[in-house]
Amino acid sequence: GENVEQHPSTLSVQEGDSAVIKCTYSDSASNYFPWYKQELGKRPQLIIDIRSNVGEKKDQRIAVTLNKTAKHFSLHITETQPEDSAVYFCAASTAGSARQLTFGSGTQLTVLP
Amino acid sequence: NAGVTQTPKFQVLKTGQSMTLQCAQDMNHNSMYWYRQDPGMGLRLIYYSASEGTTDKGEVPNGYNVSRLNKREFSLRLESAAPSQTSVYFCASSAGRRNTEAFFGQGTRLTVV
């Protein structure tokens, strides 16, 4: 089955700096890669996703890049703010009727004021 | 529109007791999922249901059973709880296929003593 590895497990940045979180996946058939943000005690919520026919996608301060050849994808957050502090999860899924997701182990991002 | 609703939010069980976690969604989604979240391990898929009437094992199904009662409801049962099942459980749903965003419930924090 699919295996997703995520790095780093913790990341601290100064407010206004950029943050980058990287994930690798094992199944070359995976074609959908979402990123979820989970604030303390809350449910995970989708912040951005990318499909395998796209190399990069941007939404305001958040961007995701995908390298299918190397089987890795990354989340980039620019101009970080204290409210960006949370746990971020990457995930991957293959085409199929259920589209079940395989998640990375998460990155605790702390934005220092 | 409540989205995905889980009950209960908190539960303490004694080893060997049984219980059922309830999940309902009002988004007319085809696919539903149960994940468990443990520190440092991300979200791991327990069982999923691609559509009403079907269920399949995920990554960590041992010790659990599920029922897709109808299109809205997907329950998770622990027949004989063990301390290793102490975790936060999340139910999720998605439209399936190309519409793949997964929406999560608020979670159930289960402690087995």
PDB file of C-alpha atoms in Angstrom, chain A residues 32 36 38 41-46 49 51 89 93 96-106, chain B residues 4 31 33 35 37 40-43 45 48 50 90 94 96-98 100-106:
ATOM      1  CA  TYR A  32      -4.245  13.405  -5.501  1.00  0.00           C
ATOM      2  CA  TYR A  36      -4.755  19.532   5.998  1.00  0.00           C
ATOM      3  CA  GLN A  38      -5.318  20.920  12.383  1.00  0.00           C
ATOM      4  CA  GLY A  41      -8.246  20.258  19.748  1.00  0.00           C
ATOM      5  CA  LYS A  42      -9.942  20.776  16.390  1.00  0.00           C
ATOM      6  CA  ARG A  43     -10.685  18.654  13.356  1.00  0.00           C
ATOM      7  CA  PRO A  44      -8.345  18.558  10.323  1.00  0.00           C
ATOM      8  CA  GLN A  45      -9.415  20.938   7.552  1.00  0.00           C
ATOM      9  CA  LEU A  46      -8.312  21.035   3.943  1.00  0.00           C
ATOM     10  CA  ASP A  49      -4.698  20.224  -2.736  1.00  0.00           C
ATOM     11  CA  ARG A  51      -3.611  16.703  -8.636  1.00  0.00           C
ATOM     12  CA  PHE A  89      -0.652  16.882   7.440  1.00  0.00           C
ATOM     13  CA  SER A  93      -4.555   8.907  -2.607  1.00  0.00           C
ATOM     14  CA  GLY A  96     -10.669   4.526  -6.999  1.00  0.00           C
ATOM     15  CA  SER A  97     -14.186   4.457  -5.755  1.00  0.00           C
ATOM     16  CA  ALA A  98     -13.370   5.482  -2.178  1.00  0.00           C
ATOM     17  CA  ARG A  99     -10.345   7.724  -2.643  1.00  0.00           C
ATOM     18  CA  GLN A 100      -9.082   6.796   0.807  1.00  0.00           C
ATOM     19  CA  LEU A 101      -6.228   8.982   1.998  1.00  0.00           C
ATOM     20  CA  THR A 102      -2.874   7.924   3.409  1.00  0.00           C
ATOM     21  CA  PHE A 103      -1.538  10.626   5.727  1.00  0.00           C
ATOM     22  CA  GLY A 104       1.938  11.699   6.710  1.00  0.00           C
ATOM     23  CA  SER A 105       2.832  11.862  10.390  1.00  0.00           C
ATOM     24  CA  GLY A 106       2.312  15.618  10.663  1.00  0.00           C
TER      25      GLY A 106
ATOM     26  CA  VAL B   4     -20.037  15.494   9.766  1.00  0.00           C
ATOM     27  CA  SER B  31     -17.769   7.654   0.852  1.00  0.00           C
ATOM     28  CA  TYR B  33     -14.104   6.775   6.665  1.00  0.00           C
ATOM     29  CA  TYR B  35      -9.427   7.213  11.198  1.00  0.00           C
ATOM     30  CA  GLN B  37      -5.025   9.725  15.440  1.00  0.00           C
ATOM     31  CA  GLY B  40       3.483  11.298  16.025  1.00  0.00           C
ATOM     32  CA  MET B  41       1.610   8.888  13.757  1.00  0.00           C
ATOM     33  CA  GLY B  42      -0.746  11.065  11.784  1.00  0.00           C
ATOM     34  CA  LEU B  43      -4.172   9.751  10.885  1.00  0.00           C
ATOM     35  CA  LEU B  45      -7.357   4.560   8.281  1.00  0.00           C
ATOM     36  CA  TYR B  48     -13.892   2.876   4.975  1.00  0.00           C
ATOM     37  CA  ALA B  50     -16.910   3.592  -0.680  1.00  0.00           C
ATOM     38  CA  PHE B  90     -12.217  10.872  13.462  1.00  0.00           C
ATOM     39  CA  SER B  94     -16.209  12.707   0.808  1.00  0.00           C
ATOM     40  CA  GLY B  96     -15.799  10.195  -3.778  1.00  0.00           C
ATOM     41  CA  ARG B  97     -14.020   9.867  -7.109  1.00  0.00           C
ATOM     42  CA  ARG B  98     -12.908  13.236  -8.473  1.00  0.00           C
ATOM     43  CA  THR B 100     -12.170  14.073  -3.145  1.00  0.00           C
ATOM     44  CA  GLU B 101     -12.066  16.640  -0.334  1.00  0.00           C
ATOM     45  CA  ALA B 102     -12.571  14.787   2.926  1.00  0.00           C
ATOM     46  CA  PHE B 103     -14.603  16.566   5.603  1.00  0.00           C
ATOM     47  CA  PHE B 104     -13.922  15.517   9.168  1.00  0.00           C
ATOM     48  CA  GLY B 105     -16.091  15.267  12.245  1.00  0.00           C
ATOM     49  CA  GLN B 106     -15.011  16.906  15.494  1.00  0.00           C
TER      50      GLN B 106
END
